[in-house]
Coordinates of C-alpha atoms in Angstrom, one line a residue:
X273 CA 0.0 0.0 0.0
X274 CA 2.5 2.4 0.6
X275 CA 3.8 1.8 -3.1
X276 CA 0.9 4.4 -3.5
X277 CA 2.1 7.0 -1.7
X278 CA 4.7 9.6 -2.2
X279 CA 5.7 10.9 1.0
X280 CA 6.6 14.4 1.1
X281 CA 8.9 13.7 4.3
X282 CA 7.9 9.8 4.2
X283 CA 5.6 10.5 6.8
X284 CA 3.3 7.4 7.2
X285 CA 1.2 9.1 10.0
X286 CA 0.0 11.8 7.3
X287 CA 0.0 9.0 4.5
X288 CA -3.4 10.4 3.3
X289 CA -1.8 13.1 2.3
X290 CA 0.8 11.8 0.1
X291 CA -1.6 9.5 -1.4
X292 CA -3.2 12.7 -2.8
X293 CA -0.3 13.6 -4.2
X294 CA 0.6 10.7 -5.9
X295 CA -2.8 10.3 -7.4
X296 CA -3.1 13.8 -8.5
X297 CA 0.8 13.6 -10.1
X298 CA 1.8 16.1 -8.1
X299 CA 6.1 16.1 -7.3
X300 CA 5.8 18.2 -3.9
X301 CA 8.0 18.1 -1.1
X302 CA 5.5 17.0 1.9
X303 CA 4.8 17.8 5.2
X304 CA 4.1 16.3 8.7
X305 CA 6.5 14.7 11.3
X306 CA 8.1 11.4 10.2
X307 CA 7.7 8.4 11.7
X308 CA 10.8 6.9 13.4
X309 CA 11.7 3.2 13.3
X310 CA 11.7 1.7 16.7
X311 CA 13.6 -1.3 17.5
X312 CA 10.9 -3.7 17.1
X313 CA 10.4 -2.9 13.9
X314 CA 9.6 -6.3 12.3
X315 CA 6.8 -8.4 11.9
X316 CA 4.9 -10.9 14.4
X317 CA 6.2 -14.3 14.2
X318 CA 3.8 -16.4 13.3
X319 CA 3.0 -17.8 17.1
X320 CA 2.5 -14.1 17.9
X321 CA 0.2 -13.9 14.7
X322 CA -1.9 -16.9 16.1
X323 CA -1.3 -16.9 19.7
X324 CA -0.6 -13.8 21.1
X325 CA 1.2 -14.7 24.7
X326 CA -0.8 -13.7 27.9
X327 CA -3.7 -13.1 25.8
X328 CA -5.0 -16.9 25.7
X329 CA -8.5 -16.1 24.1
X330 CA -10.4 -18.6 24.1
X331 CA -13.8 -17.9 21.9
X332 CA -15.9 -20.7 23.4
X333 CA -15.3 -20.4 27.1
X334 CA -14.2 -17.0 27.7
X335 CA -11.8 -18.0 30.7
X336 CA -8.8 -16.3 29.1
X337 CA -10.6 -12.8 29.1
X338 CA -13.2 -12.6 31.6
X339 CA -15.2 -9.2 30.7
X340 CA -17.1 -7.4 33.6
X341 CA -17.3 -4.7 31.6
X342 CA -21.8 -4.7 32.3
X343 CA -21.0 -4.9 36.1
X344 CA -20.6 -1.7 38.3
X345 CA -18.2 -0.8 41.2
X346 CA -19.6 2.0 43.5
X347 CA -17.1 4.8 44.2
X348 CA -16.8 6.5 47.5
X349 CA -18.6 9.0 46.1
X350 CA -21.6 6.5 45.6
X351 CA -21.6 6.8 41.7
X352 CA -20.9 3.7 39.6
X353 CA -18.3 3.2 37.1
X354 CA -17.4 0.3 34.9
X355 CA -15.0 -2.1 36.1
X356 CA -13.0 -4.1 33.5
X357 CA -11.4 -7.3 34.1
X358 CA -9.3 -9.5 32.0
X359 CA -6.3 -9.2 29.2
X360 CA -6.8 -7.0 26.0
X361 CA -3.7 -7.7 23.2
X362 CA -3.3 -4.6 21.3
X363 CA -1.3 -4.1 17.9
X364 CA -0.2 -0.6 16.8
X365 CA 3.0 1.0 15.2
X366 CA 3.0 4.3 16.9
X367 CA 7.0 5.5 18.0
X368 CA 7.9 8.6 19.5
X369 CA 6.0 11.3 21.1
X370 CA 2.6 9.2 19.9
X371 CA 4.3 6.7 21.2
X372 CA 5.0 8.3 24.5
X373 CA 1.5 9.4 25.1
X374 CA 0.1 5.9 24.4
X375 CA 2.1 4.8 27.4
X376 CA 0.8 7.0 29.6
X377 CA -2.8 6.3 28.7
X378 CA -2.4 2.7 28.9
X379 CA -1.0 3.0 32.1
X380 CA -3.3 5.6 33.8
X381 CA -6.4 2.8 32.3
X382 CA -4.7 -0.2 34.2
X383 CA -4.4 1.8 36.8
X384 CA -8.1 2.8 36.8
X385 CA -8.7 -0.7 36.6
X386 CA -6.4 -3.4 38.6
X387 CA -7.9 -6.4 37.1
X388 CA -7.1 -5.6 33.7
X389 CA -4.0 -6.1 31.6
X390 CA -3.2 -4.4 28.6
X391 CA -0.8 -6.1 26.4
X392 CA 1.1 -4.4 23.2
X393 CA 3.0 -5.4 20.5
X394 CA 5.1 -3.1 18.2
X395 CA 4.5 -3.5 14.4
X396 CA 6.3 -1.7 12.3
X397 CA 4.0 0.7 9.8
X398 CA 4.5 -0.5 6.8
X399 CA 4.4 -4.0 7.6
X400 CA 1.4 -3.6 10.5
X401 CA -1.4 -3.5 7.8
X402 CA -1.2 -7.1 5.7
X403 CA 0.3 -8.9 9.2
X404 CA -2.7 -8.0 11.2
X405 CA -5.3 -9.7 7.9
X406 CA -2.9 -12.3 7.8
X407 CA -3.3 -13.0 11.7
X408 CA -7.0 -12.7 11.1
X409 CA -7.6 -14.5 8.3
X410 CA -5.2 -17.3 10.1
X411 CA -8.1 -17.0 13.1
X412 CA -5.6 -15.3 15.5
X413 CA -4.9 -11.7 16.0
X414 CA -4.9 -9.3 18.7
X415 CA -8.1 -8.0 20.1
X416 CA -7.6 -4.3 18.6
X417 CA -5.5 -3.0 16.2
X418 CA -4.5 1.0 16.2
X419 CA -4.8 1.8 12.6
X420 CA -6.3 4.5 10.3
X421 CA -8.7 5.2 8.3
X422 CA -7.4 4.7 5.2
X423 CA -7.0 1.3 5.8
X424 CA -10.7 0.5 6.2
X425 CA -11.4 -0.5 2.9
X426 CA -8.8 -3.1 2.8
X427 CA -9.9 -4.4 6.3
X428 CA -13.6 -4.6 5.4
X429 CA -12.9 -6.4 2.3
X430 CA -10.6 -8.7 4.2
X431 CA -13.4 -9.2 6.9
X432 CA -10.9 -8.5 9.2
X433 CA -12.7 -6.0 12.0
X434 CA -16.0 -6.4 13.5
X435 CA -18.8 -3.7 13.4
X436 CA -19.5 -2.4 17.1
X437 CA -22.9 -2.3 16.3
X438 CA -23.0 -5.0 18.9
X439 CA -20.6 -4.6 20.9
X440 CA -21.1 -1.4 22.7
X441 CA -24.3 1.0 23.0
X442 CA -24.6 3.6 19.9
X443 CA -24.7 6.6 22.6
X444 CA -21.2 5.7 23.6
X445 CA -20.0 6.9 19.9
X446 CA -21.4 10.7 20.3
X447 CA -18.8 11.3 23.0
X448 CA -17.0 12.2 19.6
X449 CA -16.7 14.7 16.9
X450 CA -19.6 13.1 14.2
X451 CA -17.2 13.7 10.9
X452 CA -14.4 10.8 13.5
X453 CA -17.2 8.1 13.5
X454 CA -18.2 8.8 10.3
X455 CA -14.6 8.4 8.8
X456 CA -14.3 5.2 10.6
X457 CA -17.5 3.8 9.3
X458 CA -19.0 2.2 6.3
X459 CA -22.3 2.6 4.9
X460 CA -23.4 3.7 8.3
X461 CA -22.3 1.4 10.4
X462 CA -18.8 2.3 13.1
X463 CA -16.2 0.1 12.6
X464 CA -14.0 1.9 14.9
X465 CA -13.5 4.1 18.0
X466 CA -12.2 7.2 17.2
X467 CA -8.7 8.4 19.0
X468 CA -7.1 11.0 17.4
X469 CA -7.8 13.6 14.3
X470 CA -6.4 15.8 11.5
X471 CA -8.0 18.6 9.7
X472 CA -6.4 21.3 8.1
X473 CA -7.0 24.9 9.4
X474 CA -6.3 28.5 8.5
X475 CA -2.6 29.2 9.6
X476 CA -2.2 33.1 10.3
X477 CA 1.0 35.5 11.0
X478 CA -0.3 37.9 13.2
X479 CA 2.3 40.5 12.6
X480 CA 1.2 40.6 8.9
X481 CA -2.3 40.4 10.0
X482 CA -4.4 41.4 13.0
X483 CA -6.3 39.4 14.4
X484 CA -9.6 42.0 14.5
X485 CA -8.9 42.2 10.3
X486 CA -8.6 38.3 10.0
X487 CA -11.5 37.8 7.0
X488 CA -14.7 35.7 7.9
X489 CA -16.2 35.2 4.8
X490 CA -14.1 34.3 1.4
X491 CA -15.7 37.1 -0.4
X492 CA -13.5 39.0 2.5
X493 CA -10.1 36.9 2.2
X494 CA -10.6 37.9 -1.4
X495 CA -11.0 41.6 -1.1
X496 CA -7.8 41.6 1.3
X497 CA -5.5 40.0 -0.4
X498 CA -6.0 42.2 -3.7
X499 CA -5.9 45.4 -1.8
X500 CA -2.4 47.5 -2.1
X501 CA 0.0 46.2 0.3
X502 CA -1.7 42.2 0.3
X503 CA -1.1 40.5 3.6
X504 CA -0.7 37.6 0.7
X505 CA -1.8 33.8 1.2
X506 CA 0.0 30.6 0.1
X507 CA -2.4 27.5 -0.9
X508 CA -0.6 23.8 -1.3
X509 CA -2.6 22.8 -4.7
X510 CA -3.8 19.1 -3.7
X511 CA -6.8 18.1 -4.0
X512 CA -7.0 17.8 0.0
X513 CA -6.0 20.9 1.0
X514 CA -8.6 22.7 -1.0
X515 CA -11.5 20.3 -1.2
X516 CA -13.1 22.6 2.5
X517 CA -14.2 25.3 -0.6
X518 CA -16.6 22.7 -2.3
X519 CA -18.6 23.3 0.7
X520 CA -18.3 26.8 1.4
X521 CA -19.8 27.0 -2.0
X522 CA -22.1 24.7 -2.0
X523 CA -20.9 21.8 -3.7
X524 CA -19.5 18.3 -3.0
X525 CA -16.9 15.7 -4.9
X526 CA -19.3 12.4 -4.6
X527 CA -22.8 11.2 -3.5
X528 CA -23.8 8.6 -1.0
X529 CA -23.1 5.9 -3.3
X530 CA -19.4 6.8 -4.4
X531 CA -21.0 8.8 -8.3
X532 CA -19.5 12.3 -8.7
X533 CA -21.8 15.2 -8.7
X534 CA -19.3 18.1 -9.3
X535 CA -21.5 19.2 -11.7
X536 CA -24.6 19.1 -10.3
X537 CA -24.2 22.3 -8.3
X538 CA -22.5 25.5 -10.0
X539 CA -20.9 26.0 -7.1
X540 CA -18.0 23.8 -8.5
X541 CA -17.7 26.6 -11.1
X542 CA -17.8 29.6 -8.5
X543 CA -15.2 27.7 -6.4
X544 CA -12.5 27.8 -9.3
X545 CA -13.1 30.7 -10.7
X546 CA -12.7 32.2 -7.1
X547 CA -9.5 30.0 -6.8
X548 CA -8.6 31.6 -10.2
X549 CA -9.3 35.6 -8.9
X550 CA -7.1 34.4 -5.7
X551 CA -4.2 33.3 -8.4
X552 CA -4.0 36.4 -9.9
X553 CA -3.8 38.6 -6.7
X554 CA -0.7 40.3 -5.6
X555 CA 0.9 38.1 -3.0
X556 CA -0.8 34.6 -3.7
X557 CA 0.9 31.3 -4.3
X558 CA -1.4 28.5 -5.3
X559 CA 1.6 25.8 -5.7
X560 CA 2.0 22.2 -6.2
X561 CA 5.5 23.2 -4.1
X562 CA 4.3 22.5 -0.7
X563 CA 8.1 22.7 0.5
X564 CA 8.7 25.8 -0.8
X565 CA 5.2 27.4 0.7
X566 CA 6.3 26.3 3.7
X567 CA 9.6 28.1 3.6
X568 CA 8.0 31.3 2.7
X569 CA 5.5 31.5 5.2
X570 CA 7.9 30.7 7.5
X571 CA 10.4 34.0 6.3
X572 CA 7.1 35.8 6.8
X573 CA 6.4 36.6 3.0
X574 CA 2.6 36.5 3.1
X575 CA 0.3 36.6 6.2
X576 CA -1.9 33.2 5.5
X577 CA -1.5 29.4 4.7
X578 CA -3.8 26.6 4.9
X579 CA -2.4 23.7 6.1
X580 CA -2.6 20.8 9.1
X581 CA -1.2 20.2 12.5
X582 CA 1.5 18.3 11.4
X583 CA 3.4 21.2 10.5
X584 CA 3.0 23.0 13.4
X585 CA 6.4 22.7 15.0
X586 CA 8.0 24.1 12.2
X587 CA 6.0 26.8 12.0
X588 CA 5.9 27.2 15.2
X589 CA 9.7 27.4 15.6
X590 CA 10.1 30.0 12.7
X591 CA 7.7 32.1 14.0
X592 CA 7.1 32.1 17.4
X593 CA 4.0 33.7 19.0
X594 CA 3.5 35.3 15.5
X595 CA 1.7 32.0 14.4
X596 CA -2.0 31.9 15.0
X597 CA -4.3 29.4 13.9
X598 CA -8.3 30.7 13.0
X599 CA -11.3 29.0 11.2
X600 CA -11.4 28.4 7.3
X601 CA -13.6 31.2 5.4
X602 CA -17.0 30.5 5.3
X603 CA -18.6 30.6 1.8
X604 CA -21.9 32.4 0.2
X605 CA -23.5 29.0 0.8
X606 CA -22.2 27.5 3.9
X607 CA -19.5 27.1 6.2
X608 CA -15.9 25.8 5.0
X609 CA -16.4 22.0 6.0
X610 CA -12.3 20.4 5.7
X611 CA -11.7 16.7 5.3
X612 CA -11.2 15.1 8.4
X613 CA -9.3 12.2 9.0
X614 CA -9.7 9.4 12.3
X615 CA -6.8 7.1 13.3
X616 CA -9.0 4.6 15.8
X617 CA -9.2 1.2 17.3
X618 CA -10.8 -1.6 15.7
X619 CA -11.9 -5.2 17.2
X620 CA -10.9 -8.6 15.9
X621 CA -13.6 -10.3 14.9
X622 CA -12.2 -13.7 15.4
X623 CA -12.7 -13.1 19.2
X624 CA -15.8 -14.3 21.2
X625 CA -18.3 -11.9 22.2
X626 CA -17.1 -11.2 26.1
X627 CA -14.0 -10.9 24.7
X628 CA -14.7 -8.5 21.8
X629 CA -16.9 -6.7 24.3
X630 CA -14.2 -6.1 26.7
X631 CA -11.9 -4.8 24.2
X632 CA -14.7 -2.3 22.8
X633 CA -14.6 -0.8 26.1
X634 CA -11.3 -0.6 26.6
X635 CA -11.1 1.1 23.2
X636 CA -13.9 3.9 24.4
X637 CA -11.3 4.7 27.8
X638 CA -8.2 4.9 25.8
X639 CA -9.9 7.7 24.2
X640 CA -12.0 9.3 27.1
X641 CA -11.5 12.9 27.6
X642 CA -8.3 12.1 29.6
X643 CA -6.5 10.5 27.2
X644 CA -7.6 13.4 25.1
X645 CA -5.2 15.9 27.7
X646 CA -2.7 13.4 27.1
X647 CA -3.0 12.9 23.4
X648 CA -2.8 16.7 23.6
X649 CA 0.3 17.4 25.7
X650 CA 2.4 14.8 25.6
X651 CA 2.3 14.6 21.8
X652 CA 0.2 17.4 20.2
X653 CA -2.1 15.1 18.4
X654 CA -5.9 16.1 18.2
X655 CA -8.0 14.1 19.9
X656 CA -11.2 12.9 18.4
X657 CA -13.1 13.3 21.9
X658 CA -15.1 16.2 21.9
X659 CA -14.8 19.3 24.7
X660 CA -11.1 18.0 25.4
X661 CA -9.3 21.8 25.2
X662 CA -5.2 21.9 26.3
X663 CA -3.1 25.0 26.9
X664 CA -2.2 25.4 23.5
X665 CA -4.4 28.2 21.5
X666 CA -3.2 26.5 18.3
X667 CA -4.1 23.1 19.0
X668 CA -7.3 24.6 20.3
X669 CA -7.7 26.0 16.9
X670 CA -7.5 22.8 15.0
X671 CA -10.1 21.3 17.2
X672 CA -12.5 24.1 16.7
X673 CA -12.6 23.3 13.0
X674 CA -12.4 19.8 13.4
X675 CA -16.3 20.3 14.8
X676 CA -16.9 21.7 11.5
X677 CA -15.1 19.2 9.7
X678 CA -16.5 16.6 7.4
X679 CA -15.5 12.8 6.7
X680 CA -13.1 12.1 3.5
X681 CA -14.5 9.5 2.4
X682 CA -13.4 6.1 3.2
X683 CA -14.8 4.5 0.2
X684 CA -12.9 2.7 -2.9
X685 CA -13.9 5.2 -5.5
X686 CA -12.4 7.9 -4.0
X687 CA -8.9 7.4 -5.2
X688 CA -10.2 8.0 -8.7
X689 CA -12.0 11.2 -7.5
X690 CA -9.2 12.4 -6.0
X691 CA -6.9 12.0 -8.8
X692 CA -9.1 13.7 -11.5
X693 CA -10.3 15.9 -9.0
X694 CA -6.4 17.2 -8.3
X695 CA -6.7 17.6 -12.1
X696 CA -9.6 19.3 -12.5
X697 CA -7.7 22.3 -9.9
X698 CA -4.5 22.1 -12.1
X699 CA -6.5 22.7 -15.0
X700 CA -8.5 25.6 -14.3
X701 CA -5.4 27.3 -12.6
X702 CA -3.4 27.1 -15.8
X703 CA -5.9 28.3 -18.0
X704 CA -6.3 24.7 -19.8
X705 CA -10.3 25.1 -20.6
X706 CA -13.5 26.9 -19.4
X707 CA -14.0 26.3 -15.9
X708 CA -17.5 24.6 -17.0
X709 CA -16.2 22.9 -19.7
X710 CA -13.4 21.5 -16.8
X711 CA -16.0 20.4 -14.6
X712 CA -18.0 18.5 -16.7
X713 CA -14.9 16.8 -18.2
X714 CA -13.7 16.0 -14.3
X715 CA -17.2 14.5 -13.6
X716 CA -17.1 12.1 -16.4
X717 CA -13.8 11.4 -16.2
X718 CA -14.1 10.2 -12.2
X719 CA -17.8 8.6 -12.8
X720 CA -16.2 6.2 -15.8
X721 CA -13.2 4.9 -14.1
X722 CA -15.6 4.1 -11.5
X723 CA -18.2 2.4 -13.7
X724 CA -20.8 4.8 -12.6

């Protein structure tokens, strides 16, 4: 799978966006922190494939994982809380500071819970994906795997995760921002419990820029950039980071069943030929070169830049308590809705019930509003509980458009839609066709090479 990527810093945490990039032919240099190697970095053997040690699952009897997950302990306060009991195997491939902050979660839950033991095993990224179906589709397995979204299509197909449809009480999923459960969902129904989040935002340099003149509406981010002396805006052109103005206008890349409606609305139209007026303004750099937009709005050249938390650090370095982070425009139809990606927990579905049910709650306190802290400081990843807010206004920015996020799609046909749909912004930016002409083409184009 990672054949399909082209990594602008080999980052396998932000894979989704390289995957854009690849499919839409764009050469950029990329963004977001790399993940490091750790020393385990190989694959489970195949006794830890079938038989995880301390695990000792055993699907008719249950003894190896006893789940009192339904049964309540009464605090001294008199309220109840659930107490869990027995061993959960987890797989994941987070290193580093995720990798930090995962510890510390698992061990504030064990301690929460003294009965319960949380084993882990290291997998290295790239291999983590095709050994955990292999494991499944062997009938072994861990009892969750840490994975994200992007994988979902391969692990439906490979009927390798169970739906929690049964396993835990719907209510339990709104603890959540909706466009996380969506994004690790199919057709409806939640495959996986939502941990962390990315969503791009509206970077701003506050000493090109005040933060009473920041615009609200695009119409206004428009006006300001081609007024003498232009704060200026860079814009990565990929599909991803510009797909939040389908919304604003109106607009959307696919239906419910995976067919491309671009042109269905004429919003599509207005949304490029604004894109278009914005390319032509003093200031503005609408660029395949992510690596070079980066490096100018780092020296300060222009005052805004879309982009995701993963480059925070850098930017933060370069620019100090200059850099502010602030909502996407809103359109003349609706709000600027961003992609937002979900990197969750899923449940084997080769386990029994009491044990699948035990890990399904164990999955919902890894990501409770204190893990969400923890997420937070220990390694500035967004977490996908809702209300969580840290002392960091930027990160606090993030989340607050990540509540008006939407889901990217986790469906097959969206690889074809993102490629032509790249296209479609390449095109109209150089002038190629009409911009109607453009998006009729695009529609066809994504619609026949998914036989729709």
């Amino acid at each position: 799978m990672t054949q399909l990527f082209l990594s602008v810093r080999l980052n396998a945490r932000n894979a989704f966006l390289t995957i854009l990039a690849i499919v839409i032919t764009l050469m950029a240099n990329g963004c977001g922190r790399e993940r490091e190697e750790a020393p385990i970095a190989s694959p489970p053997t195949e006794a830890q494939a079938n038989q995880i040690p301390n695990s000792q699952d055993n699907s008719n009897s249950e003894e190896g994982a006893t789940n009192k997950a339904n049964e309540t302990a009464q605090s001294e306060s008199g309220t109840t809380s659930l107490s869990l009991e027995g061993t959960v195997v987890i797989w994941h491939s987070w290193t580093g500071a995720e990798a930090d902050a995962f510890n510390e979660i698992l061990g504030r839950t064990q301690t929460d819970h003294a009965n319960l033991i949380i084993d882990t095993l290291f997998v290295a990224y790239s291999d983590l994906e095709e050994s955990y179906i292999d494991a499944v589709s062997s009938g072994g397995g861990p009892d969750l795997l840490l994975a994200p979204n992007w994988w979902l299509p391969n692990l439906i197909q490979g009927q390798s995760i169970a739906p929690l449809i049964d396993l835990m009480p719907t209510e339990e999923l709104t603890r959540y921002w909706p466009a996380a459960v969506e994004n690790l969902a199919v057709g409806g129904t939640p495959y996986g419990v939502p941990a962390t989040v990315e969503v791009v935002s509206l970077y701003y340099n506050q000493s090109r820029v005040a933060p009473g003149a920041l615009p609200k509406t695009t119409d206004e981010l428009l006006s300001l950039v081609r007024t003498n002396g232009s704060p200026g805006l860079g814009l990565y052109n990929s599909f991803y980071h510009l797909q939040w103005g389908l919304s604003a206008f109106g607009t959307q890349l696919l239906d419910g069943s995976g067919k491309a409606i671009l042109d269905q609305s004429p919003g599509t139209v207005q949304y490029l030929l604004w894109l278009i007026q914005l390319d032509e303004s003093p200031g503005v750099y609408i660029d395949t070169d992510y690596g070079m937009l980066v490096e100018r709005f780092k020296k300060g050249e222009y005052a805004f830049f879309v982009d995701g938390p993963w480059s925070l650090s850098e930017l933060k370095e370069a620019l100090g308590d200059q850099l502010q982070v602030a909502l996407l425009p809103a359109g003349p139809i609706g709000q600027a809705r961003p992609w937002l990606t979900s990197e969750g927990f899923f449940v084997n579905p080769n386990k029994g019930k009491d044990t699948q049910g035990l890990a399904a709650q164990v999955a919902l306190e890894l990501t409770d509003g204190e893990s969400g802290q923890l997420f937070l400081q220990i390694a500035r990843l967004l977490p996908a509980t809702r209300g969580v807010q840290g002392p960091d206004p930027l990160l606090n920015g993030f989340m607050a458009q990540a509540e008006q996020a939407e889901s990217m799609p986790s469906i097959p046909e969206i690889q074809q839609a993102l490629g032509y749909g790249g296209d479609m912004l390449i095109k109209a930016l150089n002038g190629v066709a009409d911009p109607q002409e453009i998006v009729a083409e695009t529609t066809a184009l994504i619609n026949e090479a998914n036989n729709r």
